[in-house]
Amino acid sequence: MDHTNPQLLSQSDLRTLTTASCSASYPPNSDSLLLNGEPSDITGARTQACIRELRARRKALEDKDPSQPKLSEQSLKLVSENNFPTAAGLASSAAGFAALVRAVADLYQLPDTPDELSLIARQGSGSACRSLFGGYVAWRMGSKEDGSDSKADLVAEASHWPEMRALILVVSAAKKGVSSSSGMQQTVATSGLFAERVRTIVPKNMDLMEKAIREKDFGLFGEVTMRESNSFHATCADTYPPIFYMNDVSRAAVRAVEKINQAAGRTVAAYTFDAGPNCVVYYLEKDQAAVVGTFNALLAETEGWKAAAKDIKADVEVDLDETVVTTLKSGVSRIIQTGVGEGPVKTDEMLVTEDGEVAKR
């Protein structure tokens, strides 16, 4: 199924750092993953699907050129760190699988392009296929029954619309009660709204979103973003039993965005929620006074604001009722300010030493 939340956010603010290593000295058949300092299960079907496909492509290179070292036969040691909450509705799985696929592909010196690698990453996390690119990215449904041709492609580089910004209200860093993948399986199986969403709503929103990005039309972009978020969560509520990713703080954030737009007399802010309660608010740099100024005045004591935020004063008078104010102040635990960013980037920052030990940091 296509999806219409297309921006890859900047790694200067949100990132997953992953190091992949292999060695003949590692015990055979002992692939391992250390995530945020803790051993993580690597035997799951989704992780194994990615590793199996990457190994197969490396082996094809080795078979074609026997002089190549037999890396495909060696165990993998993967170490990964997020600088944002994991499994809390901030797309940590997407970032993690994209980083894993890119890191192992680089280790194996695979010639595959980002769109080819997106076919692999999608098997780990659907949204991961988009994270192999930077800028504005579309996840295409494909035409095959088994979904094997479902992949991502680039709609526009980040430089096409660099004024786009995002303000993330972290409502909860706790692990979700229902994971994105299991929740979607329940929705597909039990929601009567889901089929209609796939058949008509998402394709229409995809076309409108690509038009908005091409024409840099934030009014259209914002409306489609918010309608798409609402539609997604409606199908979650229509699931049996229902799934509620959003909570009272999430709904208060929606009301705040609506009031900001009402005060501005146009759409200057757009909310969206993934499979979690955390709110991402998109806005353009030229409208930061209305958006950042309003939220900073309300949540000035919340950690995470960049230093310059305190100097941004609201240029609209937003009438928020006391319930919204109280709920946001008590419920938002962290602020992340970011923008549209680049795709995976090679770095000299290694999490595994040359002798295979986890690097001390």
Short mmCIF file of C-alpha atoms in Angstrom, two decimals:
data_model
loop_
_atom_site.label_atom_id
_atom_site.label_comp_id
_atom_site.label_asym_id
_atom_site.label_seq_id
_atom_site.Cartn_x
_atom_site.Cartn_y
_atom_site.Cartn_z
CA MET A 1 0.00 0.00 0.00
CA ASP A 2 1.24 3.47 -0.82
CA HIS A 3 1.79 5.93 2.00
CA THR A 4 1.71 9.70 1.98
CA ASN A 5 3.94 10.92 4.80
CA PRO A 6 6.95 11.45 2.57
CA GLN A 7 9.70 13.40 4.33
CA LEU A 8 12.99 11.99 5.56
CA LEU A 9 13.99 14.07 8.58
CA SER A 10 17.46 15.47 9.18
CA GLN A 11 20.08 13.20 10.74
CA SER A 12 21.57 16.15 12.58
CA ASP A 13 18.55 15.89 14.88
CA LEU A 14 17.26 12.30 14.54
CA ARG A 15 19.55 9.47 13.57
CA THR A 16 20.36 5.80 13.82
CA LEU A 17 24.07 4.94 13.74
CA THR A 18 24.81 1.36 12.71
CA THR A 19 28.11 -0.45 12.21
CA ALA A 20 28.21 -3.81 10.40
CA SER A 21 31.26 -6.06 10.64
CA CYS A 22 32.12 -9.62 9.71
CA SER A 23 35.21 -11.72 10.30
CA ALA A 24 36.49 -15.25 9.84
CA SER A 25 37.42 -15.06 13.53
CA TYR A 26 33.78 -14.72 14.62
CA PRO A 27 32.12 -18.00 15.66
CA PRO A 28 30.25 -19.53 12.70
CA ASN A 29 26.49 -19.02 12.42
CA SER A 30 26.49 -16.44 15.20
CA ASP A 31 25.00 -13.26 13.74
CA SER A 32 24.33 -10.76 16.53
CA LEU A 33 22.77 -7.34 17.04
CA LEU A 34 23.42 -4.93 19.89
CA LEU A 35 20.78 -2.16 20.00
CA ASN A 36 21.34 0.81 22.31
CA GLY A 37 23.74 -1.26 24.37
CA GLU A 38 21.42 -4.25 24.79
CA PRO A 39 21.45 -7.59 22.92
CA SER A 40 18.54 -7.71 20.47
CA ASP A 41 16.86 -10.73 18.91
CA ILE A 42 18.07 -11.19 15.34
CA THR A 43 16.19 -14.43 14.64
CA GLY A 44 12.89 -12.77 13.72
CA ALA A 45 11.52 -13.33 10.23
CA ARG A 46 11.83 -9.70 9.16
CA THR A 47 15.47 -9.30 10.20
CA GLN A 48 16.39 -12.67 8.74
CA ALA A 49 14.72 -11.80 5.43
CA CYS A 50 16.94 -8.72 5.09
CA ILE A 51 20.15 -10.50 6.07
CA ARG A 52 19.37 -13.52 3.87
CA GLU A 53 18.81 -11.34 0.79
CA LEU A 54 21.95 -9.26 1.42
CA ARG A 55 24.02 -12.44 1.85
CA ALA A 56 22.60 -13.89 -1.36
CA ARG A 57 23.61 -10.79 -3.30
CA ARG A 58 27.11 -10.87 -1.80
CA LYS A 59 27.45 -14.57 -2.66
CA ALA A 60 26.45 -13.80 -6.26
CA LEU A 61 29.39 -11.37 -6.43
CA GLU A 62 31.74 -13.98 -4.96
CA ASP A 63 30.54 -16.65 -7.40
CA LYS A 64 31.09 -14.26 -10.31
CA ASP A 65 34.58 -13.34 -9.09
CA PRO A 66 36.23 -16.17 -7.08
CA SER A 67 39.01 -13.80 -5.97
CA GLN A 68 36.52 -11.93 -3.76
CA PRO A 69 36.79 -12.71 -0.03
CA LYS A 70 34.00 -15.00 1.13
CA LEU A 71 32.28 -12.47 3.36
CA SER A 72 28.90 -14.12 2.80
CA GLU A 73 30.11 -17.14 4.80
CA GLN A 74 31.16 -15.09 7.83
CA SER A 75 29.02 -14.18 10.82
CA LEU A 76 27.80 -10.60 11.11
CA LYS A 77 28.19 -8.40 14.16
CA LEU A 78 25.79 -5.45 14.06
CA VAL A 79 25.82 -2.61 16.59
CA SER A 80 23.22 0.14 16.40
CA GLU A 81 22.30 3.25 18.40
CA ASN A 82 19.33 5.62 18.16
CA ASN A 83 19.39 9.15 19.55
CA PHE A 84 15.58 9.10 19.81
CA PRO A 85 13.05 6.77 21.51
CA THR A 86 12.82 3.23 20.15
CA ALA A 87 9.46 1.55 19.38
CA ALA A 88 7.54 4.65 20.50
CA GLY A 89 6.00 5.75 17.22
CA LEU A 90 8.95 7.75 15.88
CA ALA A 91 9.82 5.34 13.06
CA SER A 92 12.76 3.76 14.85
CA SER A 93 12.14 0.46 13.02
CA ALA A 94 12.25 2.25 9.66
CA ALA A 95 15.50 4.01 10.56
CA GLY A 96 16.97 0.85 12.04
CA PHE A 97 16.29 -1.45 9.10
CA ALA A 98 17.37 1.18 6.57
CA ALA A 99 20.64 1.68 8.44
CA LEU A 100 21.14 -2.09 8.78
CA VAL A 101 20.58 -2.71 5.06
CA ARG A 102 22.79 0.19 3.98
CA ALA A 103 25.58 -0.76 6.43
CA VAL A 104 25.65 -4.43 5.38
CA ALA A 105 25.38 -3.48 1.69
CA ASP A 106 28.43 -1.23 2.11
CA LEU A 107 30.29 -3.94 4.04
CA TYR A 108 29.53 -6.40 1.23
CA GLN A 109 30.37 -3.77 -1.43
CA LEU A 110 27.08 -4.36 -3.21
CA PRO A 111 26.49 -2.24 -6.32
CA ASP A 112 22.74 -2.00 -5.72
CA THR A 113 21.03 1.39 -6.05
CA PRO A 114 18.88 2.87 -3.25
CA ASP A 115 15.66 1.82 -4.98
CA GLU A 116 16.98 -1.76 -5.29
CA LEU A 117 18.02 -1.78 -1.64
CA SER A 118 14.59 -0.41 -0.70
CA LEU A 119 13.11 -3.74 -1.84
CA ILE A 120 15.23 -5.42 0.83
CA ALA A 121 14.63 -2.85 3.58
CA ARG A 122 10.86 -3.08 3.04
CA GLN A 123 10.98 -6.71 4.16
CA GLY A 124 12.22 -5.50 7.55
CA SER A 125 9.94 -2.51 7.97
CA GLY A 126 7.64 -1.13 5.30
CA SER A 127 8.59 2.47 6.01
CA ALA A 128 12.30 1.56 5.93
CA CYS A 129 12.16 1.45 2.14
CA ARG A 130 11.72 5.23 2.11
CA SER A 131 14.66 5.80 4.44
CA LEU A 132 17.20 4.65 1.84
CA PHE A 133 16.73 8.05 0.17
CA GLY A 134 16.84 11.66 1.32
CA GLY A 135 14.33 14.41 0.67
CA TYR A 136 10.74 13.63 -0.36
CA VAL A 137 10.10 9.95 -1.01
CA ALA A 138 7.11 7.85 -2.14
CA TRP A 139 6.49 4.25 -1.16
CA ARG A 140 4.91 2.51 -4.16
CA MET A 141 2.51 -0.38 -3.73
CA GLY A 142 3.67 -2.28 -6.81
CA SER A 143 1.50 -4.60 -8.88
CA LYS A 144 2.49 -8.12 -7.81
CA GLU A 145 0.18 -10.08 -5.51
CA ASP A 146 3.00 -10.96 -3.12
CA GLY A 147 4.18 -7.35 -2.88
CA SER A 148 7.69 -8.26 -3.99
CA ASP A 149 7.90 -5.23 -6.29
CA SER A 150 6.78 -2.75 -3.62
CA LYS A 151 9.55 -0.20 -3.22
CA ALA A 152 10.32 3.48 -2.77
CA ASP A 153 11.35 6.15 -5.23
CA LEU A 154 12.45 9.75 -4.98
CA VAL A 155 9.80 12.43 -5.53
CA ALA A 156 12.12 15.40 -4.93
CA GLU A 157 15.50 16.12 -3.38
CA ALA A 158 15.58 17.93 -0.04
CA SER A 159 16.99 20.93 -1.91
CA HIS A 160 13.75 21.22 -3.91
CA TRP A 161 11.84 22.50 -0.86
CA PRO A 162 14.46 23.21 1.83
CA GLU A 163 12.21 25.57 3.79
CA MET A 164 10.21 22.65 5.21
CA ARG A 165 10.57 22.24 8.97
CA ALA A 166 9.25 19.78 11.55
CA LEU A 167 8.52 20.21 15.24
CA ILE A 168 8.12 16.90 17.06
CA LEU A 169 6.18 16.80 20.32
CA VAL A 170 7.38 13.66 22.10
CA VAL A 171 4.39 12.57 24.13
CA SER A 172 5.75 9.21 25.20
CA ALA A 173 9.12 7.52 24.82
CA ALA A 174 7.67 4.26 26.16
CA LYS A 175 7.46 1.21 23.95
CA LYS A 176 4.08 0.91 22.21
CA GLY A 177 1.51 -1.59 23.46
CA VAL A 178 0.79 -2.69 19.88
CA SER A 179 3.65 -2.73 17.37
CA SER A 180 3.24 -1.15 13.93
CA SER A 181 3.52 -4.47 12.10
CA SER A 182 1.17 -6.52 14.28
CA GLY A 183 -1.28 -3.63 14.43
CA MET A 184 -1.38 -3.36 10.65
CA GLN A 185 -1.96 -7.10 10.34
CA GLN A 186 -4.96 -6.80 12.68
CA THR A 187 -6.27 -3.81 10.72
CA VAL A 188 -6.00 -5.57 7.36
CA ALA A 189 -7.83 -8.59 8.79
CA THR A 190 -10.66 -6.82 10.62
CA SER A 191 -11.19 -3.21 9.48
CA GLY A 192 -14.03 -2.60 7.04
CA LEU A 193 -12.64 0.85 6.30
CA PHE A 194 -9.23 -0.43 5.31
CA ALA A 195 -10.16 -1.78 1.86
CA GLU A 196 -11.77 1.52 0.88
CA ARG A 197 -8.74 3.42 2.16
CA VAL A 198 -6.42 1.32 -0.02
CA ARG A 199 -8.73 1.44 -3.04
CA THR A 200 -9.53 5.17 -3.21
CA ILE A 201 -8.25 7.35 -0.36
CA VAL A 202 -4.53 6.60 -0.42
CA PRO A 203 -4.10 6.76 -4.24
CA LYS A 204 -5.90 10.12 -4.29
CA ASN A 205 -3.77 11.43 -1.41
CA MET A 206 -0.60 10.21 -3.11
CA ASP A 207 -1.41 12.18 -6.26
CA LEU A 208 -2.29 15.30 -4.27
CA MET A 209 0.81 15.03 -2.09
CA GLU A 210 3.15 14.71 -5.07
CA LYS A 211 1.43 17.71 -6.66
CA ALA A 212 1.86 19.71 -3.44
CA ILE A 213 5.56 18.85 -3.27
CA ARG A 214 6.21 19.59 -6.94
CA GLU A 215 4.44 22.96 -6.69
CA LYS A 216 5.66 23.69 -3.14
CA ASP A 217 2.06 24.30 -2.10
CA PHE A 218 2.03 24.11 1.71
CA GLY A 219 -1.72 24.68 1.95
CA LEU A 220 -2.37 21.51 -0.06
CA PHE A 221 0.52 19.69 1.60
CA GLY A 222 -0.85 20.47 5.05
CA GLU A 223 -4.42 19.46 4.30
CA VAL A 224 -3.39 16.14 2.73
CA THR A 225 -0.97 15.42 5.59
CA MET A 226 -3.64 15.94 8.24
CA ARG A 227 -6.40 14.14 6.34
CA GLU A 228 -4.09 11.18 5.72
CA SER A 229 -3.18 10.98 9.40
CA ASN A 230 -6.86 11.13 10.35
CA SER A 231 -7.72 8.41 7.82
CA PHE A 232 -4.97 6.10 9.05
CA HIS A 233 -6.06 6.42 12.69
CA ALA A 234 -9.71 5.96 11.71
CA THR A 235 -8.84 2.52 10.33
CA CYS A 236 -6.94 1.77 13.55
CA ALA A 237 -10.07 2.64 15.55
CA ASP A 238 -12.14 0.51 13.14
CA THR A 239 -9.88 -2.49 13.80
CA TYR A 240 -11.45 -5.20 15.98
CA PRO A 241 -10.57 -4.95 18.80
CA PRO A 242 -9.76 -1.26 18.20
CA ILE A 243 -6.21 0.10 18.28
CA PHE A 244 -5.70 3.54 19.79
CA TYR A 245 -2.21 4.89 19.16
CA MET A 246 -3.18 8.51 19.89
CA ASN A 247 -4.04 9.65 23.41
CA ASP A 248 -5.40 12.78 25.12
CA VAL A 249 -2.09 14.62 24.66
CA SER A 250 -2.10 13.74 20.95
CA ARG A 251 -5.61 15.12 20.57
CA ALA A 252 -4.63 18.29 22.44
CA ALA A 253 -1.80 18.77 19.92
CA VAL A 254 -4.33 18.46 17.08
CA ARG A 255 -6.49 21.16 18.68
CA ALA A 256 -3.45 23.42 19.11
CA VAL A 257 -2.53 23.09 15.42
CA GLU A 258 -6.13 23.80 14.40
CA LYS A 259 -6.14 26.95 16.55
CA ILE A 260 -2.80 28.13 15.13
CA ASN A 261 -4.13 27.77 11.58
CA GLN A 262 -7.35 29.51 12.54
CA ALA A 263 -5.43 32.44 14.05
CA ALA A 264 -3.14 32.66 11.00
CA GLY A 265 -6.07 32.59 8.60
CA ARG A 266 -4.44 29.85 6.51
CA THR A 267 -2.72 26.50 6.93
CA VAL A 268 0.70 27.23 8.43
CA ALA A 269 1.01 24.01 10.47
CA ALA A 270 0.14 20.38 9.72
CA TYR A 271 0.00 17.56 12.26
CA THR A 272 0.61 13.91 11.57
CA PHE A 273 0.85 10.84 13.79
CA ASP A 274 2.47 7.52 12.97
CA ALA A 275 1.69 4.39 14.98
CA GLY A 276 2.17 6.16 18.31
CA PRO A 277 1.06 9.23 20.31
CA ASN A 278 3.91 11.53 19.28
CA CYS A 279 2.96 14.49 17.11
CA VAL A 280 4.99 15.74 14.14
CA VAL A 281 4.06 19.29 13.15
CA TYR A 282 5.23 20.43 9.70
CA TYR A 283 5.61 24.12 8.86
CA LEU A 284 7.64 26.39 6.60
CA GLU A 285 10.55 28.44 7.89
CA LYS A 286 8.73 31.67 7.06
CA ASP A 287 5.89 30.66 9.40
CA GLN A 288 8.06 29.71 12.38
CA ALA A 289 6.81 32.67 14.43
CA ALA A 290 3.24 31.37 14.32
CA VAL A 291 4.17 27.73 14.92
CA VAL A 292 7.39 27.60 16.96
CA GLY A 293 6.56 30.86 18.72
CA THR A 294 3.20 29.52 19.90
CA PHE A 295 4.46 26.12 21.03
CA ASN A 296 7.57 27.58 22.68
CA ALA A 297 5.49 30.05 24.67
CA LEU A 298 3.36 27.14 25.82
CA LEU A 299 6.13 24.55 26.39
CA ALA A 300 9.17 26.71 27.14
CA GLU A 301 10.15 24.51 30.10
CA THR A 302 10.10 21.31 28.06
CA GLU A 303 13.55 19.96 27.19
CA GLY A 304 14.88 19.77 23.65
CA TRP A 305 14.35 23.28 22.29
CA LYS A 306 17.20 24.71 20.24
CA ALA A 307 18.73 27.83 21.75
CA ALA A 308 17.30 30.14 19.08
CA ALA A 309 13.72 29.05 19.79
CA LYS A 310 13.42 31.29 22.84
CA ASP A 311 13.89 34.34 20.61
CA ILE A 312 11.01 33.38 18.31
CA LYS A 313 7.89 35.21 19.41
CA ALA A 314 4.42 34.28 18.21
CA ASP A 315 3.04 36.71 15.63
CA VAL A 316 -0.54 35.46 15.96
CA GLU A 317 -2.86 35.40 18.96
CA VAL A 318 -3.87 31.79 19.48
CA ASP A 319 -6.89 31.13 21.69
CA LEU A 320 -6.19 27.80 23.39
CA ASP A 321 -8.62 26.53 26.00
CA GLU A 322 -7.30 25.62 29.42
CA THR A 323 -7.73 21.87 28.93
CA VAL A 324 -5.49 21.89 25.84
CA VAL A 325 -2.86 24.01 27.62
CA THR A 326 -2.83 21.86 30.75
CA THR A 327 -2.78 18.60 28.80
CA LEU A 328 0.15 19.65 26.60
CA LYS A 329 2.18 21.07 29.48
CA SER A 330 1.81 17.90 31.52
CA GLY A 331 2.02 15.45 28.63
CA VAL A 332 4.80 16.59 26.28
CA SER A 333 8.14 15.34 27.60
CA ARG A 334 10.55 16.46 24.88
CA ILE A 335 10.75 18.70 21.83
CA ILE A 336 12.69 17.88 18.66
CA GLN A 337 13.21 20.59 16.05
CA THR A 338 14.32 19.35 12.66
CA GLY A 339 13.84 19.59 8.90
CA VAL A 340 14.00 17.53 5.72
CA GLY A 341 17.32 15.71 5.52
CA GLU A 342 19.57 13.45 3.52
CA GLY A 343 19.58 9.69 3.09
CA PRO A 344 22.02 7.23 4.71
CA VAL A 345 25.51 8.70 5.10
CA LYS A 346 28.78 6.83 5.57
CA THR A 347 30.62 7.91 8.68
CA ASP A 348 34.01 7.31 10.29
CA GLU A 349 32.26 6.89 13.64
CA MET A 350 32.48 3.14 14.24
CA LEU A 351 30.66 1.18 16.94
CA VAL A 352 32.81 -1.95 16.48
CA THR A 353 36.61 -1.98 16.78
CA GLU A 354 38.94 -3.75 14.36
CA ASP A 355 39.24 -6.69 16.76
CA GLY A 356 35.47 -7.13 16.84
CA GLU A 357 34.83 -5.57 20.23
CA VAL A 358 32.10 -3.01 20.87
CA ALA A 359 33.72 0.42 20.80
CA LYS A 360 33.74 2.35 24.07
CA ARG A 361 31.88 5.66 23.81
#
